[in-house]
CSV table of C-alpha atoms and ligand atoms in Angstrom, one decimal:
chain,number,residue,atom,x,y,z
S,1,UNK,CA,-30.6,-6.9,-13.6
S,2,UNK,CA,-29.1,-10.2,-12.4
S,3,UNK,CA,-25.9,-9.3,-14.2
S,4,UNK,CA,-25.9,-5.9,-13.1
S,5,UNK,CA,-25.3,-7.2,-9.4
S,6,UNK,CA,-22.9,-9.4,-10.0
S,7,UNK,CA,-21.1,-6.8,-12.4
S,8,UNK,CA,-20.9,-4.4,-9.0
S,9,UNK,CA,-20.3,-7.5,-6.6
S,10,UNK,CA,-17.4,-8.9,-8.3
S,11,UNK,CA,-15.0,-7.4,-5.2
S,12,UNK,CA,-17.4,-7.9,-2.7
S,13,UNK,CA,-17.8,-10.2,0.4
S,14,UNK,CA,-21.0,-10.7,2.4
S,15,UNK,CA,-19.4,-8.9,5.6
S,16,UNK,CA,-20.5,-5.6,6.4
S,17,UNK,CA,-17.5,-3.4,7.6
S,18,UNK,CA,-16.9,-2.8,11.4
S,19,UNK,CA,-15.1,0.6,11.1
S,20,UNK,CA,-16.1,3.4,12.9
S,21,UNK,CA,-19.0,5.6,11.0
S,22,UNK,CA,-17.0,8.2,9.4
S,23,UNK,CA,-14.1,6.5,9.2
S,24,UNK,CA,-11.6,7.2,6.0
S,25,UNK,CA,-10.8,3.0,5.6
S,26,UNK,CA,-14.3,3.1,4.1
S,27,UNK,CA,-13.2,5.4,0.9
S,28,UNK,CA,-10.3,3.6,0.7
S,29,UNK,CA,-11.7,0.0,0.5
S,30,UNK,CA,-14.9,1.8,-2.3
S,31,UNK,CA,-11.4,3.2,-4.1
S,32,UNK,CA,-9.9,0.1,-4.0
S,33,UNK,CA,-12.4,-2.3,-5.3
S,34,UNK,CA,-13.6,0.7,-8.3
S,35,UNK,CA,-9.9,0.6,-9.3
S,36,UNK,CA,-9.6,-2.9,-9.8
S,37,UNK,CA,-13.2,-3.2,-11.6
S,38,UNK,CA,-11.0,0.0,-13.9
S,39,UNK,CA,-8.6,-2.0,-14.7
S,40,UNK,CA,-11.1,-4.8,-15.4
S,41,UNK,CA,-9.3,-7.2,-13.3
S,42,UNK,CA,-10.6,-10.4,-12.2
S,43,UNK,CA,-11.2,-11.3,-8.7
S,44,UNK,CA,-8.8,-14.7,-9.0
S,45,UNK,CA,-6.4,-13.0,-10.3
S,46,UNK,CA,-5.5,-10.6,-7.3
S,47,UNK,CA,-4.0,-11.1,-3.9
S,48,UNK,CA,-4.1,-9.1,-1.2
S,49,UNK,CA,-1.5,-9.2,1.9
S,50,UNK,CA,-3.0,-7.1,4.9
S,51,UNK,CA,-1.4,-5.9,7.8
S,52,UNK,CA,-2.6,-5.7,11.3
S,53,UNK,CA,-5.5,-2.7,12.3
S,54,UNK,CA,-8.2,-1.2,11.6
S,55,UNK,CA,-6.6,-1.0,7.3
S,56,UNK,CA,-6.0,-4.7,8.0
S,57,UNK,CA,-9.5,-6.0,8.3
S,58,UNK,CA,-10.4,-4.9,5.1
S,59,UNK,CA,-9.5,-8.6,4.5
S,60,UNK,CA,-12.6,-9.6,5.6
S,61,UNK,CA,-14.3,-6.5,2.7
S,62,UNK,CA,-12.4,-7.5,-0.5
S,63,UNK,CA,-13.7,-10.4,-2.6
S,64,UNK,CA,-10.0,-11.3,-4.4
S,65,UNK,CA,-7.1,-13.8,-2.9
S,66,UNK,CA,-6.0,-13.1,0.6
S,67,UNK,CA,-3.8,-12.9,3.3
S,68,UNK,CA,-4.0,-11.6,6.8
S,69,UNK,CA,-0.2,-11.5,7.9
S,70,UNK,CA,1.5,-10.5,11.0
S,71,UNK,CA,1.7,-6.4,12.2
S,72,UNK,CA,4.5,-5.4,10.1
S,73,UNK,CA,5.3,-8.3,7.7
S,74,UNK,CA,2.4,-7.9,5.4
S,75,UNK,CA,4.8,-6.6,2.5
S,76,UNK,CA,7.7,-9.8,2.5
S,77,UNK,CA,4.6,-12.0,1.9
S,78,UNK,CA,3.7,-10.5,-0.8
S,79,UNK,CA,7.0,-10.0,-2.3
S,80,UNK,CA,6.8,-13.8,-1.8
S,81,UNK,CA,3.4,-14.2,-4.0
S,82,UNK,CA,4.5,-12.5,-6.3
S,83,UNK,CA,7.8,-14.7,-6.8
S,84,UNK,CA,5.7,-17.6,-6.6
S,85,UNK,CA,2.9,-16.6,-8.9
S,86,UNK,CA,4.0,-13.6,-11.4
S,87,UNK,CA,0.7,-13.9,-13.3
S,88,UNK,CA,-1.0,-12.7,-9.8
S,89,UNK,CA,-1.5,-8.9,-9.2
S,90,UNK,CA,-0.3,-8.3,-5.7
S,91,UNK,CA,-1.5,-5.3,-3.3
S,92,UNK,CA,-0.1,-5.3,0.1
S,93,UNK,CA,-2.5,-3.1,2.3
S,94,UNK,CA,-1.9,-2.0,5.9
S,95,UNK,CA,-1.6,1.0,8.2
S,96,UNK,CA,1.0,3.7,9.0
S,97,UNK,CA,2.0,2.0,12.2
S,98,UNK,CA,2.3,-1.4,10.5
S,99,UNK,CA,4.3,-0.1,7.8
S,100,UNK,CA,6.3,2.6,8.9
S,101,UNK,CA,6.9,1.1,12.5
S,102,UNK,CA,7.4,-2.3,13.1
S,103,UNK,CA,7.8,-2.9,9.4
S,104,UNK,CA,9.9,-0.2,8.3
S,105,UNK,CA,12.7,-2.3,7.6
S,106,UNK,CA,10.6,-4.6,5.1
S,107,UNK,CA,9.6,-1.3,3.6
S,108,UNK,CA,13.1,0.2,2.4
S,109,UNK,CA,14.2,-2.9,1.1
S,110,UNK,CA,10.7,-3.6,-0.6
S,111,UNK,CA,10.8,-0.5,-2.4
S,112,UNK,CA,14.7,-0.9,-3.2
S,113,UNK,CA,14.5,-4.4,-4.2
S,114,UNK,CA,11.4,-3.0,-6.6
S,115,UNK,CA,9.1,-5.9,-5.9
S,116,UNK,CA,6.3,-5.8,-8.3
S,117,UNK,CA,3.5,-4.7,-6.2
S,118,UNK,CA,1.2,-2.1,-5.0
S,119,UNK,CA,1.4,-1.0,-1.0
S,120,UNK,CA,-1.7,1.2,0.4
S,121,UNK,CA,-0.7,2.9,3.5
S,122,UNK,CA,-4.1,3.7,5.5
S,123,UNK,CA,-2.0,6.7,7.1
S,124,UNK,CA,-4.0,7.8,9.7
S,125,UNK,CA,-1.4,9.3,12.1
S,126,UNK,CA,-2.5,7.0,14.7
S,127,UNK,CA,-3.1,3.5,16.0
S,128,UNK,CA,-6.5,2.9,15.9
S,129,UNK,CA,-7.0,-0.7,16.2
S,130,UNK,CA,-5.3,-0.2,19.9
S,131,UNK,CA,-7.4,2.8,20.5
S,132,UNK,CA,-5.6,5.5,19.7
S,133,UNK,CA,-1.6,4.9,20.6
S,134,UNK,CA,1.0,7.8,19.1
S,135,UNK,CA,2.3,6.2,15.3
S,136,UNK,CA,5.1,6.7,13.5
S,137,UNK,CA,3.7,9.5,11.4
S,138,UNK,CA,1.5,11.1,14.2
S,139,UNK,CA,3.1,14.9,14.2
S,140,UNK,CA,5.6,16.3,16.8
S,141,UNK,CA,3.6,17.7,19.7
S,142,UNK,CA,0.8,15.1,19.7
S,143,UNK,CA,-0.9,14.1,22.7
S,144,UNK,CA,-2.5,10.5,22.6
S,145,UNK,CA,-2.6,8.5,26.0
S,146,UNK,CA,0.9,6.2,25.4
S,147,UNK,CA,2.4,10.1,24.7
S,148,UNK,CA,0.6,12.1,27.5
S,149,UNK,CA,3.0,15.5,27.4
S,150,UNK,CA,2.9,15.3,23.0
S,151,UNK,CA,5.5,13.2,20.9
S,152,UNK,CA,9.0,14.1,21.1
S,153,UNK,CA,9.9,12.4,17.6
S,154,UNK,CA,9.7,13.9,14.0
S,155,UNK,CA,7.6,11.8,12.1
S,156,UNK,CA,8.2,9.6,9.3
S,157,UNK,CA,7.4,10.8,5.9
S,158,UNK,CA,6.5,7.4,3.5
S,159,UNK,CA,6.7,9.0,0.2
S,160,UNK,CA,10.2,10.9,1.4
S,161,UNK,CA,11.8,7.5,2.6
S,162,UNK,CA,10.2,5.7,-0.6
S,163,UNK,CA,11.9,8.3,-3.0
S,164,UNK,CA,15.3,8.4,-0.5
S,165,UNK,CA,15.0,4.1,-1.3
S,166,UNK,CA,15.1,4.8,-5.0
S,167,UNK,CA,11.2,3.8,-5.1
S,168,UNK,CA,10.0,4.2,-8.8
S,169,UNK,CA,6.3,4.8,-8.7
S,170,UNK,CA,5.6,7.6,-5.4
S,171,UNK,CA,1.9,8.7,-5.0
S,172,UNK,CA,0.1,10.5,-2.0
S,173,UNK,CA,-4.2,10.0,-1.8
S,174,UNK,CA,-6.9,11.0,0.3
S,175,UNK,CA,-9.4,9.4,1.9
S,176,UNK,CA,-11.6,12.8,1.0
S,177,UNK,CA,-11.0,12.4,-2.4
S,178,UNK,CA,-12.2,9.4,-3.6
S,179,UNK,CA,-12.2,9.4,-7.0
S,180,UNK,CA,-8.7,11.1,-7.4
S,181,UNK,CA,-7.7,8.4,-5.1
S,182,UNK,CA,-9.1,5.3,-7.7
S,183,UNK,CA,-7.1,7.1,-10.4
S,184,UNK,CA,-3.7,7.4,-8.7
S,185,UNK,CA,-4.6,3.4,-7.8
S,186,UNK,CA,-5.2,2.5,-11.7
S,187,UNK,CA,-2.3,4.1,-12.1
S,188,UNK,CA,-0.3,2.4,-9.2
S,189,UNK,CA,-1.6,-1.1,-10.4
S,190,UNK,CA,-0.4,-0.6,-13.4
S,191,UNK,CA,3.3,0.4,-12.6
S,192,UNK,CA,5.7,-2.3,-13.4
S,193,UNK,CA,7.5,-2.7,-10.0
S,194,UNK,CA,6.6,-1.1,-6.4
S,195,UNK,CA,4.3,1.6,-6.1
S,196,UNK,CA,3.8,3.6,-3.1
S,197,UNK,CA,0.2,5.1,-2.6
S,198,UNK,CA,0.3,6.5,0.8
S,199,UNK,CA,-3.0,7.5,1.6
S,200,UNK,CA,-3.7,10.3,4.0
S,201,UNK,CA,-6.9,9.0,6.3
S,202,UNK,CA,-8.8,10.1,9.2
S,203,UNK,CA,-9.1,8.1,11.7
S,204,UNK,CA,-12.3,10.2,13.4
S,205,UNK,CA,-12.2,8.0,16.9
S,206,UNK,CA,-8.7,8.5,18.0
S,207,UNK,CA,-7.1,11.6,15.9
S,208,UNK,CA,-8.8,14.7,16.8
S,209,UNK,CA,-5.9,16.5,14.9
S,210,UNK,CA,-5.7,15.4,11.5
S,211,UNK,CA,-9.5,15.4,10.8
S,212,UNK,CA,-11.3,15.9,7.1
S,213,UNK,CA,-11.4,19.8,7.4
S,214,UNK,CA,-7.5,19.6,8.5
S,215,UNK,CA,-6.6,17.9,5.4
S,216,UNK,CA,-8.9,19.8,3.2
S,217,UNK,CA,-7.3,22.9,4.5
S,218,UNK,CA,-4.1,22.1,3.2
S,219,UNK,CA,-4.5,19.1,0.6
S,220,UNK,CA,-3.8,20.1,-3.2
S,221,UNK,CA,-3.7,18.1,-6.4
S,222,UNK,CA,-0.7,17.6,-8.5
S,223,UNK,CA,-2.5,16.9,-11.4
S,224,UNK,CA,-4.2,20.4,-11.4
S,225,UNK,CA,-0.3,22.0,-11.6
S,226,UNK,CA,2.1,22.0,-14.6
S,227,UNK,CA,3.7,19.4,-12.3
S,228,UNK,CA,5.5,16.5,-14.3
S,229,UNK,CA,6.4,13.3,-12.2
S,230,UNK,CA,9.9,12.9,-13.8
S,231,UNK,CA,12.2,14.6,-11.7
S,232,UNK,CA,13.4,12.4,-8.8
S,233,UNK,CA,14.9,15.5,-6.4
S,234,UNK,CA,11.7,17.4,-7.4
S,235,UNK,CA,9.2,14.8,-6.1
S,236,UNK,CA,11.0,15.0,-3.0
S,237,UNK,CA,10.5,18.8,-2.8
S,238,UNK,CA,6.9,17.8,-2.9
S,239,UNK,CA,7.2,15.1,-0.4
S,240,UNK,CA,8.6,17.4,2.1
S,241,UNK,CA,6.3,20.2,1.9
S,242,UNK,CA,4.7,20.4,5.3
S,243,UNK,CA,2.0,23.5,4.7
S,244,UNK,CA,0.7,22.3,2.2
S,245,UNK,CA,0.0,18.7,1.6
S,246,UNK,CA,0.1,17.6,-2.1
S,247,UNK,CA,-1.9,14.4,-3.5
S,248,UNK,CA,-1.4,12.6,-6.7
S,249,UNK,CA,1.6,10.9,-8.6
S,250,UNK,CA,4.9,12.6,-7.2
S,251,UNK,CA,7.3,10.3,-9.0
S,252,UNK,CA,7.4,7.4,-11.7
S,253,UNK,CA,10.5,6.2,-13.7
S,254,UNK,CA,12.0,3.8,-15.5
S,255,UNK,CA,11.4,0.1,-13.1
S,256,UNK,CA,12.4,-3.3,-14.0
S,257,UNK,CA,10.9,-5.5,-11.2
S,258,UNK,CA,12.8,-7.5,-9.3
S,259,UNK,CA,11.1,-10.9,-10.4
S,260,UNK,CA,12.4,-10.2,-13.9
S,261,UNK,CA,16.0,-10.3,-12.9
S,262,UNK,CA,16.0,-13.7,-10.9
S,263,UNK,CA,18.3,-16.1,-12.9
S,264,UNK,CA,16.4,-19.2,-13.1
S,265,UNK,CA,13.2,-17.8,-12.1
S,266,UNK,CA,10.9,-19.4,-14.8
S,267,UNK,CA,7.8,-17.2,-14.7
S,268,UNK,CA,5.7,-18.7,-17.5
S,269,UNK,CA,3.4,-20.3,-15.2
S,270,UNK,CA,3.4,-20.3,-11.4
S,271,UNK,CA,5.8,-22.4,-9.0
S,272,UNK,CA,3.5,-24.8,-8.0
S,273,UNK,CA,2.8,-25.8,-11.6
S,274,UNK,CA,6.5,-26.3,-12.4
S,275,UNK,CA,8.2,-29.7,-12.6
S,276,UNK,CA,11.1,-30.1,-10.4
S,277,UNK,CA,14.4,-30.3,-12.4
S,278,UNK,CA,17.0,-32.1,-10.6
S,279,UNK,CA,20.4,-30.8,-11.0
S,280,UNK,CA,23.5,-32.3,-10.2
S,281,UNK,CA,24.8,-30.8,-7.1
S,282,UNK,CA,28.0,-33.4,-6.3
S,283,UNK,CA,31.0,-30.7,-7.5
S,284,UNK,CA,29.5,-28.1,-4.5
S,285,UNK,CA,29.2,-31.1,-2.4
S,286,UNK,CA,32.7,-32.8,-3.3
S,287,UNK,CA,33.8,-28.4,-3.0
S,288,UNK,CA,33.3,-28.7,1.3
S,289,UNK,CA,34.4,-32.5,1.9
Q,1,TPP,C1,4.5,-7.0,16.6
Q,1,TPP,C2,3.2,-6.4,17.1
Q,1,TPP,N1,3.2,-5.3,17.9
Q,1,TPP,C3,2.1,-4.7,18.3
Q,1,TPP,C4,0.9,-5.3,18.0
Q,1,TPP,C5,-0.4,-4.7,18.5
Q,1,TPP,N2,-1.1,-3.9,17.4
Q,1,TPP,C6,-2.1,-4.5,16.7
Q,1,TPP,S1,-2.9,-3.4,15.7
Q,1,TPP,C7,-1.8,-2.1,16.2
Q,1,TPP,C8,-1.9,-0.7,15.7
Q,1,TPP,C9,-2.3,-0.7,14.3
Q,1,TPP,O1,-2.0,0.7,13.9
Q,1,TPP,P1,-1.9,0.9,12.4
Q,1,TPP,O2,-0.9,0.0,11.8
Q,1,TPP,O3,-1.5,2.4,12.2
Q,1,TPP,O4,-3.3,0.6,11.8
Q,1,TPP,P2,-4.7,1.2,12.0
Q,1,TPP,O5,-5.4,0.4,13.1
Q,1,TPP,O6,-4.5,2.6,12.5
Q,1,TPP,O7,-5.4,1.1,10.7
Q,1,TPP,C10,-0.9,-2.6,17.2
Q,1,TPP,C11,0.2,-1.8,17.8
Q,1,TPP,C12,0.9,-6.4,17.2
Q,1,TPP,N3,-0.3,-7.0,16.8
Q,1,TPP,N4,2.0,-7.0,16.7
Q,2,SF4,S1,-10.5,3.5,15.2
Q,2,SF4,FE1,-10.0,5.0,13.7
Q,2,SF4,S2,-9.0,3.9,12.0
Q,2,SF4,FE2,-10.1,2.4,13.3
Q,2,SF4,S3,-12.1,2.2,12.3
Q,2,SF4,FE3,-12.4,3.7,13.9
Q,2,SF4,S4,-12.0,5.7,12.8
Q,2,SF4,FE4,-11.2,4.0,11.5
C-alpha cells in the first residue's frame, strides 16, 4: 500500500492547486505528471522553467527541479539548463501570453536554434492571471475589458510560427482530451531537440468564447486520419486550418539538438562537475595590444 502512494506521488507536492474549478491547467498538470511517470522518469532528473500566470504556478504542483522565471523568459533559462546539465530533461511551461507575447522573440530563435527541450503552451486565448486581458492568440473580434470594441489583430498561430522557424517536433493538445494529450507529451519528451506542444485550454473565468463545447465542436485527432507527420508544408496545412482544429503530432523530422553541436561543450557530466582547463589566451591578448 505504502509503495503504492509513493509510486502515484513521485510528481507530486503537498500544495493543493489554486486554479479556478473547471479550469483546463488542471488536465494539463494530471497529463503532465502521467507522462513523465510513462516515460518512467525520475523526479531529480527533470527541470521545469515556468512562465508567469495562471500555467506558471504549476511550479508550486510538480514535484521535479524548478524554476519560476520572469513573464516571457521562461524558455532562454531553460535553453540554459539544458547547456549546463545535458543529462537533465528540460520542460519549459507557460501560457500563450507569456510565450507568444512578450516572449515571442525567445520562441523563434528557441525553436530554430533546436534547444533540446519540451515547451507546453497553456493556450487559453486569454490572460487569466490579470483577469482576463486580450492575448496574443485571443481571436479577431474578441471583447475582453483592455479590448472593449473586439481585437483588431489576427492572432498568432504557435504551431504555424514553430513550423515557419524550422521547428522539428510540432504538436497541438487539449485540455479535454487528457489522455491523447499524455501521449503527444511522451512523445514530445522523447524528441531529440525542441518540441512544441501547444495545448488548447479553457480558461472558464475570463474566456466565455473558447469554452470546452467550442473546442469539442471543432477539435479532431490526427492520429484517427491516414495523416503522416512527415511532410513539413503539409503540417502547416494543418496548422492553418481555422474550422476545424486538429490535435496530435503535426510534424517531426530529422533534429540534431543544438547542445550537440557546441564545440567544446563537454556533455559527459554536467558544468558544475567539470574541472576548469586553463588555456593559454596571450596570442588573442598580444592580437589587440
Ligand atoms: C513583462 C511583464 N509584463 C506583464 C506582466 C503582468 N502579467 C503577469 S501574468 C500576465 C498574463 C499571463 O497570461 P498568460 O501568459 O496567457 O498566462 P495565463 O495566466 O493565461 O495562464 C501578465 C500580463 C508581467 N508579469 N511581466
Ligand atoms: S483565471 Fe482562467 S486560466 Fe486562470 S485559473 Fe482561472 S480558469 Fe484557469
Amino acid at each position: 500500500m505504502a509503495k503504492a502512494i509513493e509510486k502515484k506521488d513521485k510528481f507530486h507536492t503537498d500544495k493543493s492547486p489554486t486554479w479556478c474549478p473547471g479550469c483546463g491547467d488542471f488536465s494539463i498538470w494530471m497529463a503532465l505528471k502521467e507522462a513523465l511517470e510513462k516515460l518512467q522518469l525520475e523526479p531529480e532528473k527533470v527541470v521545469i522553467v515556468y512562465g508567469i500566470g495562471c500555467s506558471g504556478n504549476m511550479a508550486n504542483y510538480v514535484r521535479t527541479y524548478g524554476f519560476h522565471g520572469l513573464h516571457g523568459r521562461a524558455l532562454p533559462v531553460g535553453e540554459a539548463v539544458k547547456m549546463i546539465n545535458p543529462g537533465m530533461t528540460v520542460i519549459v511551461v507557460g501560457g500563450d501570453g507569456d510565450g507568444l507575447g512578450e516572449g515571442i522573440g525567445h520562441f523563434l530563435h528557441s525553436v530554430r536554434g533546436n534547444h533540446d527541450l519540451t515547451y507546453i503552451i497553456h493556450d487559453n486565448q486569454v490572460y487569466g492571471l490579470t483577469t482576463g486581458q486580450t492575448a496574443p492568440t485571443s481571436a479577431k473580434g474578441f471583447v475582453t475589458k483592455s479590448t472593449p470594441f473586439g481585437v483588431l489583430e489576427e492572432p498568432v498561430n504557435a504551431a504555424a510560427l514553430a513550423l515557419a522557424a524550422g521547428g522539428h517536433f510540432v504538436a497541438r493538445g487539449f485540455a479535454g482530451e487528457q489522455m491523447h494529450l499524455v501521449d503527444t507529451l511522451v512523445r514530445a519528451i522523447q524528441h531529440p531537440g525542441f518540441s512544441l506542444v501547444d495545448v488548447l485550454q479553457p480558461c472558464v473565468t475570463f474566456n466565455d468564447l473558447n469554452t470546452y463545447a467550442w473546442f469539442f465542436e471543432r477539435i479532431y485527432k490526427l492520429e484517427e486520419s491516414e495523416y503522416a507527420p512527415n511532410d513539413r508544408m503539409q503540417a502547416m496545412v494543418k496548422a492553418m486550418e481555422s474550422a476545424t482544429l486538429p490535435i496530435g503530432v503535426m510534424y517531426e523530422g530529422e533534429s540534431t539538438p543544438y547542445h550537440l553541436g557546441v564545440e567544446g561543450l563537454d556533455i559527459s557530466k554536467p558544468l558544475a562537475e567539470q574541472k576548469l582547463k586553463p588555456r593559454n589566451i596571450s596570442t588573442i591578448v598580444e592580437h589587440y595590444l
